[in-house]
Coordinates of C-alpha atoms and ligand atoms in Angstrom, one line a residue:
M1 CA -62.5 -169.6 -49.0
K2 CA -65.8 -169.5 -47.2
T3 CA -66.2 -166.8 -44.6
F4 CA -68.6 -167.0 -41.7
T5 CA -69.4 -164.5 -39.0
T6 CA -72.0 -166.4 -37.0
R7 CA -71.7 -169.6 -35.0
R8 CA -74.8 -171.0 -36.5
D9 CA -73.7 -170.6 -40.1
I10 CA -70.2 -172.0 -39.6
R11 CA -71.6 -175.0 -37.6
E12 CA -74.2 -175.6 -40.3
Y13 CA -71.5 -175.6 -42.9
L14 CA -69.0 -177.8 -41.0
T15 CA -71.8 -180.3 -40.1
S16 CA -72.7 -180.6 -43.8
Q17 CA -69.1 -181.7 -44.5
G18 CA -69.8 -185.0 -42.7
A19 CA -66.7 -187.0 -41.6
A20 CA -64.1 -184.6 -43.1
T21 CA -61.3 -184.0 -40.7
I22 CA -60.9 -180.4 -39.5
G23 CA -57.6 -178.6 -38.7
F24 CA -58.1 -175.4 -36.8
V25 CA -55.8 -172.4 -36.5
P26 CA -57.2 -169.8 -34.0
T27 CA -55.7 -166.3 -34.5
M28 CA -56.3 -162.6 -33.7
G29 CA -55.4 -161.6 -37.2
A30 CA -52.6 -159.3 -38.5
L31 CA -51.4 -162.5 -40.1
H32 CA -47.7 -163.1 -40.8
N33 CA -45.7 -166.1 -42.1
G34 CA -45.8 -167.7 -38.7
H35 CA -49.6 -167.9 -38.9
L36 CA -49.4 -169.0 -42.5
S37 CA -47.0 -171.9 -41.5
L38 CA -49.8 -173.1 -39.2
I39 CA -52.3 -173.0 -42.0
A40 CA -49.8 -175.0 -44.2
R41 CA -49.4 -177.6 -41.5
A42 CA -53.2 -177.8 -40.9
R43 CA -53.7 -178.3 -44.7
Q44 CA -51.2 -181.2 -44.7
G45 CA -53.0 -183.2 -42.0
N46 CA -56.7 -182.5 -42.5
D47 CA -59.5 -182.4 -45.1
I48 CA -60.7 -178.9 -44.1
T49 CA -58.6 -176.1 -42.7
V50 CA -60.4 -173.5 -40.6
C51 CA -58.9 -170.3 -39.4
S52 CA -60.5 -167.9 -36.9
I53 CA -59.7 -164.2 -36.7
F54 CA -61.0 -162.7 -33.5
V55 CA -59.3 -160.1 -31.4
N56 CA -60.4 -161.4 -28.0
P57 CA -61.1 -158.6 -25.5
T58 CA -61.0 -160.8 -22.4
Q59 CA -57.3 -161.7 -22.8
F60 CA -56.1 -158.1 -22.8
N61 CA -55.3 -156.5 -19.5
D62 CA -54.2 -153.2 -21.1
P63 CA -57.2 -151.4 -22.8
N64 CA -54.7 -149.5 -25.0
D65 CA -53.1 -152.7 -26.2
L66 CA -56.6 -153.9 -27.2
K67 CA -57.5 -150.6 -28.9
N68 CA -54.2 -150.5 -30.8
Y69 CA -54.1 -154.2 -31.8
P70 CA -53.8 -154.2 -35.6
R71 CA -56.9 -155.4 -37.5
P72 CA -56.0 -155.5 -41.3
I73 CA -58.9 -157.8 -42.2
A74 CA -58.8 -157.3 -46.0
E75 CA -55.1 -158.1 -46.1
D76 CA -55.6 -161.1 -43.8
M77 CA -58.3 -162.5 -46.0
A78 CA -56.1 -162.2 -49.1
K79 CA -53.3 -164.0 -47.3
L80 CA -55.6 -166.8 -46.2
E81 CA -57.0 -167.3 -49.7
Q82 CA -53.4 -167.4 -51.0
A83 CA -52.4 -169.9 -48.3
G84 CA -55.3 -172.2 -49.3
C85 CA -57.3 -171.9 -46.1
D86 CA -60.8 -173.3 -46.6
V87 CA -62.9 -171.6 -44.0
L88 CA -62.5 -168.3 -42.1
F89 CA -64.5 -167.6 -38.9
N90 CA -64.5 -163.9 -38.2
P91 CA -67.2 -163.2 -35.7
P92 CA -68.0 -159.8 -34.0
V93 CA -67.5 -159.7 -30.2
T94 CA -71.3 -159.9 -29.6
E95 CA -71.4 -163.3 -31.4
I96 CA -68.9 -164.8 -28.9
Y97 CA -69.8 -163.0 -25.6
D98 CA -72.9 -162.1 -23.8
D99 CA -72.8 -159.1 -21.5
N100 CA -71.2 -159.8 -18.1
E101 CA -70.2 -163.3 -18.9
Q102 CA -68.1 -165.0 -16.2
W103 CA -65.3 -167.6 -16.7
H104 CA -62.9 -169.1 -14.4
L105 CA -60.9 -172.3 -14.9
N106 CA -58.4 -173.6 -12.4
I107 CA -55.4 -174.1 -14.6
G108 CA -53.0 -174.5 -11.7
P109 CA -49.5 -172.8 -11.4
L110 CA -49.2 -172.4 -15.2
E111 CA -51.6 -169.5 -15.0
H112 CA -49.5 -167.3 -12.7
L113 CA -45.9 -168.0 -13.9
L114 CA -44.0 -165.8 -16.4
E115 CA -46.6 -164.3 -18.8
G116 CA -49.3 -164.9 -16.2
D117 CA -47.3 -162.9 -13.6
F118 CA -47.0 -159.9 -16.0
R119 CA -50.4 -160.2 -17.6
P120 CA -52.8 -161.1 -14.8
G121 CA -56.0 -162.7 -16.1
H122 CA -54.6 -163.2 -19.6
Y123 CA -54.8 -167.0 -19.6
Q124 CA -58.3 -166.9 -18.2
G125 CA -59.2 -164.9 -21.3
V126 CA -57.3 -167.2 -23.6
T127 CA -58.9 -170.4 -22.2
Q128 CA -62.3 -168.7 -22.3
V129 CA -62.1 -167.9 -25.9
V130 CA -60.3 -171.0 -27.1
Y131 CA -62.9 -173.2 -25.3
K132 CA -65.7 -171.4 -27.1
L133 CA -63.9 -171.6 -30.5
L134 CA -63.3 -175.3 -30.0
D135 CA -66.9 -175.8 -29.2
I136 CA -68.0 -174.0 -32.4
V137 CA -65.4 -175.5 -34.8
K138 CA -65.1 -178.9 -33.2
P139 CA -61.7 -179.6 -34.8
D140 CA -59.8 -182.9 -34.9
N141 CA -56.4 -181.1 -34.7
L142 CA -55.5 -177.7 -33.2
Y143 CA -52.4 -175.9 -34.4
M144 CA -50.7 -173.4 -32.2
G145 CA -47.2 -171.8 -32.4
Q146 CA -44.2 -172.5 -30.1
K147 CA -43.7 -168.7 -30.0
D148 CA -46.5 -168.6 -27.4
Y149 CA -45.0 -171.6 -25.5
Q150 CA -46.8 -171.0 -22.3
Q151 CA -50.1 -170.5 -24.1
F152 CA -49.7 -173.9 -25.7
L153 CA -49.2 -175.5 -22.3
V154 CA -52.2 -173.7 -20.8
V155 CA -54.5 -174.6 -23.7
S156 CA -53.2 -178.2 -23.6
R157 CA -54.1 -178.3 -19.8
M158 CA -57.6 -176.9 -20.5
V159 CA -58.1 -179.5 -23.3
S160 CA -57.2 -182.2 -20.9
L161 CA -59.2 -180.8 -17.9
M162 CA -62.3 -180.4 -20.0
G163 CA -61.9 -183.7 -21.9
I164 CA -62.0 -182.0 -25.3
P165 CA -61.4 -184.5 -28.1
V166 CA -58.8 -182.5 -30.1
K167 CA -55.1 -183.2 -30.8
M168 CA -52.8 -180.3 -30.0
V169 CA -50.0 -179.7 -32.5
M170 CA -47.2 -177.3 -31.7
C171 CA -45.5 -175.6 -34.7
P172 CA -42.0 -174.1 -34.7
I173 CA -41.3 -170.4 -34.4
E174 CA -41.0 -168.6 -37.8
R175 CA -38.3 -166.0 -37.8
E176 CA -37.2 -163.1 -40.0
T177 CA -33.9 -163.7 -41.8
D178 CA -32.1 -161.8 -39.0
G179 CA -33.7 -164.0 -36.3
L180 CA -36.5 -161.7 -35.0
A181 CA -39.5 -163.9 -34.1
M182 CA -42.4 -163.1 -36.3
S183 CA -45.2 -161.4 -34.4
S184 CA -48.2 -159.2 -35.2
R185 CA -46.7 -156.7 -32.8
N186 CA -43.5 -156.2 -34.9
I187 CA -45.2 -153.6 -37.1
H188 CA -45.2 -151.2 -34.1
L189 CA -41.4 -151.2 -33.9
T190 CA -39.5 -148.3 -35.4
P191 CA -36.6 -149.2 -37.7
A192 CA -34.2 -148.5 -34.8
E193 CA -36.2 -150.5 -32.3
R194 CA -36.4 -153.3 -34.8
Q195 CA -32.5 -153.5 -34.7
H196 CA -32.4 -153.3 -30.9
A197 CA -35.0 -156.1 -30.7
L198 CA -32.5 -158.5 -32.3
V199 CA -30.8 -158.7 -28.9
I200 CA -33.6 -161.0 -27.8
F201 CA -32.9 -163.9 -30.2
K202 CA -29.1 -163.3 -29.8
T203 CA -29.4 -163.6 -26.0
L204 CA -31.6 -166.8 -26.3
N205 CA -28.9 -168.3 -28.5
W206 CA -26.1 -167.2 -26.2
V207 CA -27.9 -169.0 -23.3
K208 CA -28.5 -172.1 -25.4
A209 CA -24.8 -172.2 -26.3
N210 CA -23.7 -171.7 -22.6
F211 CA -26.4 -173.9 -21.0
N212 CA -25.3 -175.6 -17.9
I213 CA -27.9 -177.1 -15.6
D214 CA -25.8 -176.3 -12.5
N215 CA -25.5 -172.6 -13.3
L216 CA -29.0 -171.5 -14.2
P217 CA -29.3 -168.5 -11.7
T218 CA -26.1 -167.0 -13.1
L219 CA -27.1 -167.6 -16.7
Q220 CA -30.5 -166.0 -16.2
K221 CA -29.0 -163.0 -14.4
D222 CA -26.4 -162.6 -17.2
A223 CA -29.1 -162.9 -19.9
M224 CA -31.2 -160.2 -18.2
A225 CA -28.2 -158.0 -18.0
K226 CA -27.5 -158.5 -21.8
L227 CA -31.1 -157.5 -22.6
A228 CA -31.1 -154.5 -20.3
A229 CA -27.8 -153.3 -21.8
E230 CA -29.4 -152.8 -25.2
E231 CA -30.7 -149.4 -25.9
G232 CA -34.5 -149.1 -25.5
V233 CA -34.9 -152.7 -24.3
Q234 CA -36.5 -153.4 -20.9
P235 CA -36.5 -157.1 -20.1
E236 CA -39.4 -158.3 -17.9
Y237 CA -38.2 -161.9 -17.3
F238 CA -35.7 -164.4 -18.6
S239 CA -36.3 -167.9 -17.3
I240 CA -34.8 -171.3 -18.0
V241 CA -37.5 -173.7 -17.1
D242 CA -38.8 -177.3 -17.3
G243 CA -40.6 -177.5 -20.7
K244 CA -43.7 -179.2 -19.1
T245 CA -44.2 -177.3 -15.8
L246 CA -42.4 -174.0 -16.5
L247 CA -40.9 -174.4 -13.0
P248 CA -37.1 -174.0 -12.7
A249 CA -35.4 -176.6 -14.8
D250 CA -33.4 -179.3 -13.0
A251 CA -31.4 -182.4 -13.9
N252 CA -34.6 -184.4 -14.2
S253 CA -36.2 -182.0 -16.7
E254 CA -36.8 -183.9 -20.0
T255 CA -37.2 -180.7 -21.9
V256 CA -35.7 -177.4 -21.0
V257 CA -36.8 -174.1 -22.5
A258 CA -35.6 -170.5 -22.2
L259 CA -38.4 -168.0 -22.3
T260 CA -38.2 -164.2 -22.2
A261 CA -40.4 -161.1 -22.5
A262 CA -39.0 -157.6 -23.1
R263 CA -40.4 -154.2 -23.9
V264 CA -38.7 -152.6 -26.9
G265 CA -39.8 -149.0 -26.9
N266 CA -43.6 -149.3 -26.3
T267 CA -43.8 -152.8 -27.8
R268 CA -43.9 -155.9 -25.7
L269 CA -42.2 -158.9 -27.4
I270 CA -41.9 -162.5 -26.3
D271 CA -39.6 -165.3 -27.6
N272 CA -38.1 -168.6 -26.5
V273 CA -35.8 -171.4 -27.6
L274 CA -35.8 -175.1 -26.8
I275 CA -32.5 -175.9 -25.0
K276 CA -33.0 -179.6 -24.5
Ligands
PAF1 O1 -52.3 -166.6 -29.9 C1 -53.3 -165.9 -30.2 O2 -53.4 -165.3 -31.2 C2 -54.5 -165.8 -29.2 O3 -54.1 -165.9 -27.9 C3 -55.6 -166.9 -29.5 C4 -55.0 -168.3 -29.3 C5 -56.0 -166.8 -30.9 C6 -56.7 -166.7 -28.5 O4 -57.3 -165.5 -28.7

């Protein structure tokens, strides 16, 4: 695997590869099998697979979260080598941002719903960095996980607003054998919290099994109550929404998705299931 830390060097290398197709997996590191499944998917569909590891400061609204975000770069590089990734881009913050850089993109309602409501400014930071990374890597295909469902929609919107010639590919959520969605944040869970966190997937499945478009408010309320009843779990939202707009689902919704965020101890987890 070739590793680059500057824009100039990675651009020079990718340009030298001519017409080779590029699959890109942007990450913030602390890689798990979810990320590696994106690498595997990118390898299947492209000549060159590029992964970026960059803990993006502009998407964190809690400075402690940014400070404590895991950064096991040596382990990550070993995992990428093993997964057959061709190129790693691992820039320092100064390579991506100038001082006092401003960014604002009108993403519409998607920005302020659900995650956007609990993490103000988060999607401005995400679009800012993904725009820059796409401009550097210039991939043909961009691979992102269903776990960050809203992020996928937000980035798709940015790609279409900015006319970026890249195909977005959503890859399924990878789960531990007991159902917990893989996440870089899971390492912060104590063994007891890890057990309590299973209520999230169980509740999503319960909602899927009991889905009834005429009964969404009750279903959402009951789901919130189930999460809150679990020791150490504080739900932030549980919403059953239209899979394209993230507005409340109705009979015309072609896709319906249930999305939730909850704090388990000090760790904030998100998860979702496609219902229809
Ligand atoms: O999903 C993530 O890890 C990040 O939000 C992303 C897309 C790499 C942007 O920093």
